[in-house]
mmCIF file of C-alpha atoms and ligand atoms in Angstrom:
data_model
loop_
_atom_site.group_PDB
_atom_site.id
_atom_site.type_symbol
_atom_site.label_atom_id
_atom_site.label_comp_id
_atom_site.label_asym_id
_atom_site.label_seq_id
_atom_site.Cartn_x
_atom_site.Cartn_y
_atom_site.Cartn_z
ATOM 1 C CA MET A 24 6.350 -12.666 -13.342
ATOM 2 C CA GLU A 25 4.443 -9.598 -12.288
ATOM 3 C CA ARG A 26 5.328 -6.624 -10.064
ATOM 4 C CA THR A 27 3.198 -4.498 -7.783
ATOM 5 C CA LEU A 28 3.699 -1.621 -5.351
ATOM 6 C CA SER A 29 2.947 -2.172 -1.682
ATOM 7 C CA ILE A 30 2.896 0.563 0.949
ATOM 8 C CA ILE A 31 2.780 0.066 4.695
ATOM 9 C CA LYS A 32 0.860 3.251 5.551
ATOM 10 C CA PRO A 33 1.700 5.515 8.546
ATOM 11 C CA ASP A 34 -0.754 3.640 10.798
ATOM 12 C CA GLY A 35 0.882 0.289 9.958
ATOM 13 C CA VAL A 36 4.325 1.648 10.841
ATOM 14 C CA GLU A 37 2.938 3.284 14.021
ATOM 15 C CA LYS A 38 1.347 -0.021 15.068
ATOM 16 C CA LYS A 39 4.717 -1.811 14.606
ATOM 17 C CA LEU A 40 3.378 -4.075 11.853
ATOM 18 C CA ILE A 41 6.295 -3.793 9.384
ATOM 19 C CA GLY A 42 7.709 -7.197 10.308
ATOM 20 C CA GLU A 43 4.323 -8.931 10.425
ATOM 21 C CA ILE A 44 3.272 -7.612 7.005
ATOM 22 C CA ILE A 45 6.561 -8.568 5.341
ATOM 23 C CA ARG A 46 6.318 -11.997 6.991
ATOM 24 C CA ARG A 47 2.885 -12.505 5.401
ATOM 25 C CA PHE A 48 4.179 -11.541 1.949
ATOM 26 C CA GLU A 49 7.148 -13.911 2.205
ATOM 27 C CA ALA A 50 5.009 -16.739 3.623
ATOM 28 C CA ALA A 51 2.732 -16.357 0.572
ATOM 29 C CA GLY A 52 5.694 -16.910 -1.750
ATOM 30 C CA ILE A 53 5.995 -13.239 -2.744
ATOM 31 C CA ARG A 54 9.514 -11.855 -3.300
ATOM 32 C CA ILE A 55 10.500 -8.379 -2.015
ATOM 33 C CA ALA A 56 12.362 -6.844 -4.967
ATOM 34 C CA ALA A 57 12.897 -3.331 -3.504
ATOM 35 C CA MET A 58 12.138 -1.614 -0.219
ATOM 36 C CA LYS A 59 12.618 1.747 1.503
ATOM 37 C CA MET A 60 11.215 3.859 4.320
ATOM 38 C CA LEU A 61 10.359 7.508 3.721
ATOM 39 C CA ARG A 62 7.927 10.241 4.676
ATOM 40 C CA LEU A 63 5.776 11.773 1.944
ATOM 41 C CA THR A 64 5.197 15.504 1.815
ATOM 42 C CA LYS A 65 1.558 16.575 1.457
ATOM 43 C CA ALA A 66 2.220 17.401 -2.226
ATOM 44 C CA GLU A 67 3.803 13.965 -2.830
ATOM 45 C CA ALA A 68 0.797 12.245 -1.202
ATOM 46 C CA GLU A 69 -1.538 14.305 -3.432
ATOM 47 C CA GLY A 70 0.477 13.232 -6.483
ATOM 48 C CA PHE A 71 0.366 9.579 -5.529
ATOM 49 C CA TYR A 72 -3.397 9.614 -4.935
ATOM 50 C CA ALA A 73 -4.164 11.991 -7.844
ATOM 51 C CA VAL A 74 -6.940 9.664 -9.136
ATOM 52 C CA HIS A 75 -8.887 10.409 -5.955
ATOM 53 C CA ARG A 76 -8.621 14.223 -6.263
ATOM 54 C CA GLY A 77 -12.084 15.763 -5.816
ATOM 55 C CA LYS A 78 -13.435 12.912 -3.686
ATOM 56 C CA PRO A 79 -14.716 13.822 -0.217
ATOM 57 C CA PHE A 80 -11.922 11.858 1.505
ATOM 58 C CA PHE A 81 -9.026 13.264 -0.590
ATOM 59 C CA GLU A 82 -7.906 15.978 1.883
ATOM 60 C CA SER A 83 -8.027 13.716 4.867
ATOM 61 C CA LEU A 84 -6.374 10.803 3.013
ATOM 62 C CA THR A 85 -3.423 12.905 1.841
ATOM 63 C CA ASP A 86 -3.030 14.470 5.325
ATOM 64 C CA PHE A 87 -2.943 10.954 6.758
ATOM 65 C CA MET A 88 -0.507 9.612 4.134
ATOM 66 C CA SER A 89 1.924 12.459 4.859
ATOM 67 C CA SER A 90 1.542 12.226 8.659
ATOM 68 C CA GLY A 91 4.453 9.835 9.303
ATOM 69 C CA PRO A 92 6.933 7.407 7.780
ATOM 70 C CA ILE A 93 5.778 4.727 5.349
ATOM 71 C CA VAL A 94 7.484 1.632 3.951
ATOM 72 C CA VAL A 95 7.264 1.218 0.178
ATOM 73 C CA MET A 96 8.055 -2.074 -1.505
ATOM 74 C CA VAL A 97 8.125 -3.609 -4.936
ATOM 75 C CA LEU A 98 6.647 -7.091 -4.691
ATOM 76 C CA GLU A 99 7.353 -9.665 -7.362
ATOM 77 C CA GLY A 100 5.761 -12.992 -8.209
ATOM 78 C CA GLU A 101 3.222 -14.783 -10.321
ATOM 79 C CA ASP A 102 -0.183 -13.019 -10.183
ATOM 80 C CA VAL A 103 1.228 -10.797 -7.401
ATOM 81 C CA ILE A 104 -1.168 -7.857 -7.974
ATOM 82 C CA ARG A 105 -4.175 -10.053 -7.184
ATOM 83 C CA LYS A 106 -2.369 -12.062 -4.461
ATOM 84 C CA ASN A 107 -1.344 -8.894 -2.625
ATOM 85 C CA ARG A 108 -4.889 -7.460 -2.814
ATOM 86 C CA GLU A 109 -6.154 -10.764 -1.404
ATOM 87 C CA LEU A 110 -3.687 -10.634 1.518
ATOM 88 C CA MET A 111 -4.698 -6.985 2.157
ATOM 89 C CA GLY A 112 -8.469 -7.560 2.223
ATOM 90 C CA ALA A 113 -11.233 -5.125 1.243
ATOM 91 C CA THR A 114 -10.679 -1.349 1.495
ATOM 92 C CA ASN A 115 -13.260 -1.210 4.279
ATOM 93 C CA TYR A 116 -11.873 -3.404 7.065
ATOM 94 C CA LYS A 117 -15.453 -4.276 8.097
ATOM 95 C CA GLU A 118 -15.894 -6.040 4.757
ATOM 96 C CA ALA A 119 -12.427 -7.629 4.716
ATOM 97 C CA LYS A 120 -12.229 -11.421 5.030
ATOM 98 C CA PRO A 121 -10.959 -12.754 8.359
ATOM 99 C CA GLY A 122 -7.215 -13.394 8.285
ATOM 100 C CA THR A 123 -6.497 -10.521 5.873
ATOM 101 C CA ILE A 124 -4.199 -7.666 6.937
ATOM 102 C CA ARG A 125 -7.004 -5.108 7.036
ATOM 103 C CA ALA A 126 -9.439 -7.408 8.888
ATOM 104 C CA ASP A 127 -6.771 -8.239 11.457
ATOM 105 C CA PHE A 128 -5.275 -4.778 12.031
ATOM 106 C CA ALA A 129 -7.359 -1.888 10.607
ATOM 107 C CA SER A 130 -10.035 -0.062 12.574
ATOM 108 C CA ASP A 131 -10.819 2.779 10.158
ATOM 109 C CA ILE A 132 -11.814 2.847 6.446
ATOM 110 C CA GLU A 133 -9.127 5.453 5.745
ATOM 111 C CA LYS A 134 -6.370 4.249 8.082
ATOM 112 C CA ASN A 135 -6.302 0.767 6.621
ATOM 113 C CA ILE A 136 -2.627 -0.239 7.134
ATOM 114 C CA VAL A 137 -1.593 -1.046 3.562
ATOM 115 C CA HIS A 138 -1.851 0.025 -0.058
ATOM 116 C CA GLY A 139 -1.519 -2.231 -3.092
ATOM 117 C CA SER A 140 -1.675 -1.423 -6.808
ATOM 118 C CA ASP A 141 -4.912 -2.565 -8.422
ATOM 119 C CA ALA A 142 -3.882 -3.314 -12.047
ATOM 120 C CA PRO A 143 -0.739 -3.774 -14.197
ATOM 121 C CA GLU A 144 -0.846 -0.202 -15.532
ATOM 122 C CA THR A 145 -1.256 1.391 -12.081
ATOM 123 C CA ALA A 146 1.452 -0.930 -10.722
ATOM 124 C CA ARG A 147 3.886 0.393 -13.345
ATOM 125 C CA THR A 148 3.178 4.068 -12.645
ATOM 126 C CA GLU A 149 3.105 3.594 -8.864
ATOM 127 C CA ILE A 150 6.422 1.700 -8.838
ATOM 128 C CA ALA A 151 7.981 4.457 -10.975
ATOM 129 C CA TYR A 152 6.700 7.060 -8.469
ATOM 130 C CA PHE A 153 9.106 5.657 -5.855
ATOM 131 C CA PHE A 154 11.775 3.541 -7.576
ATOM 132 C CA SER A 155 14.059 3.675 -10.571
ATOM 133 C CA GLU A 156 14.783 0.431 -12.417
ATOM 134 C CA MET A 157 18.266 0.391 -10.773
ATOM 135 C CA ASP A 158 16.674 0.218 -7.281
ATOM 136 C CA ILE A 159 14.829 -3.003 -8.126
ATOM 137 C CA CYS A 160 16.668 -6.274 -7.438
HETATM 138 P P1 ATP B 201 -5.316 1.597 -1.759
HETATM 139 O O1 ATP B 201 -5.415 2.342 -3.076
HETATM 140 O O2 ATP B 201 -4.807 2.458 -0.618
HETATM 141 O O3 ATP B 201 -4.575 0.308 -1.885
HETATM 142 P P2 ATP B 201 -7.900 0.552 -2.209
HETATM 143 O O4 ATP B 201 -7.458 0.363 -3.611
HETATM 144 O O5 ATP B 201 -8.417 -0.638 -1.459
HETATM 145 O O6 ATP B 201 -6.760 1.158 -1.316
HETATM 146 P P3 ATP B 201 -9.157 2.998 -3.047
HETATM 147 O O7 ATP B 201 -10.572 3.035 -3.479
HETATM 148 O O8 ATP B 201 -8.075 3.089 -4.076
HETATM 149 O O9 ATP B 201 -8.980 1.710 -2.124
HETATM 150 O O10 ATP B 201 -8.953 4.176 -1.969
HETATM 151 C C1 ATP B 201 -7.657 4.604 -1.626
HETATM 152 C C2 ATP B 201 -7.593 4.849 -0.162
HETATM 153 O O11 ATP B 201 -8.430 5.939 0.168
HETATM 154 C C3 ATP B 201 -8.116 3.695 0.718
HETATM 155 O O12 ATP B 201 -7.173 2.702 0.970
HETATM 156 C C4 ATP B 201 -8.471 4.430 1.984
HETATM 157 O O13 ATP B 201 -7.285 4.720 2.749
HETATM 158 C C5 ATP B 201 -9.032 5.728 1.446
HETATM 159 N N1 ATP B 201 -10.487 5.644 1.243
HETATM 160 C C6 ATP B 201 -11.147 5.014 0.254
HETATM 161 N N2 ATP B 201 -12.484 5.143 0.367
HETATM 162 C C7 ATP B 201 -12.667 5.901 1.473
HETATM 163 C C8 ATP B 201 -13.817 6.418 2.153
HETATM 164 N N3 ATP B 201 -15.046 6.175 1.712
HETATM 165 N N4 ATP B 201 -13.618 7.158 3.274
HETATM 166 C C9 ATP B 201 -12.375 7.412 3.734
HETATM 167 N N5 ATP B 201 -11.236 6.982 3.140
HETATM 168 C C10 ATP B 201 -11.386 6.217 2.033
HETATM 169 MG MG1 MG B 202 -6.543 1.904 -4.775
#
């Protein structure tokens, strides 16, 4: 069993996609092990995306991520890091496979609906950014 962090970004919440995205996870056999809605401060968004500090899109990305409520989830299942990334589709929605969340709903490389951890180590640190072990069912 593996765990990963999923975020429905402010654009996904704004577009009323919370239910649709969770439906896709559950239909793929992924278990929701923790979930909450919150709004990041600018500083919290900068902390979460610290690996991207210095990149040209960092300012805009952290403004966007702190612009409205998000839904953060711990997903659990076999090979769930890869499975979630597959359901999400490529970062750039133009390159995302048809039927993926980003291909279906994103219309901007930055405002791309969802986030998913990309490796076991990042999954661990990203989950710990939002949840304590007691929050995870
Ligand atoms: P995420 O980490 O959000 O799951 P990702 O792993 O597919 O997405 P990263 O390379 O980690 O992509 O980039 C993090 C986020 O930064 C992207 O999801 C997107 O919102 C934004 N981003 C990435 N590249 C660009 C870019 N060239 N221009 C604008 N925004 C970008
Ligand atoms: Mg990433």
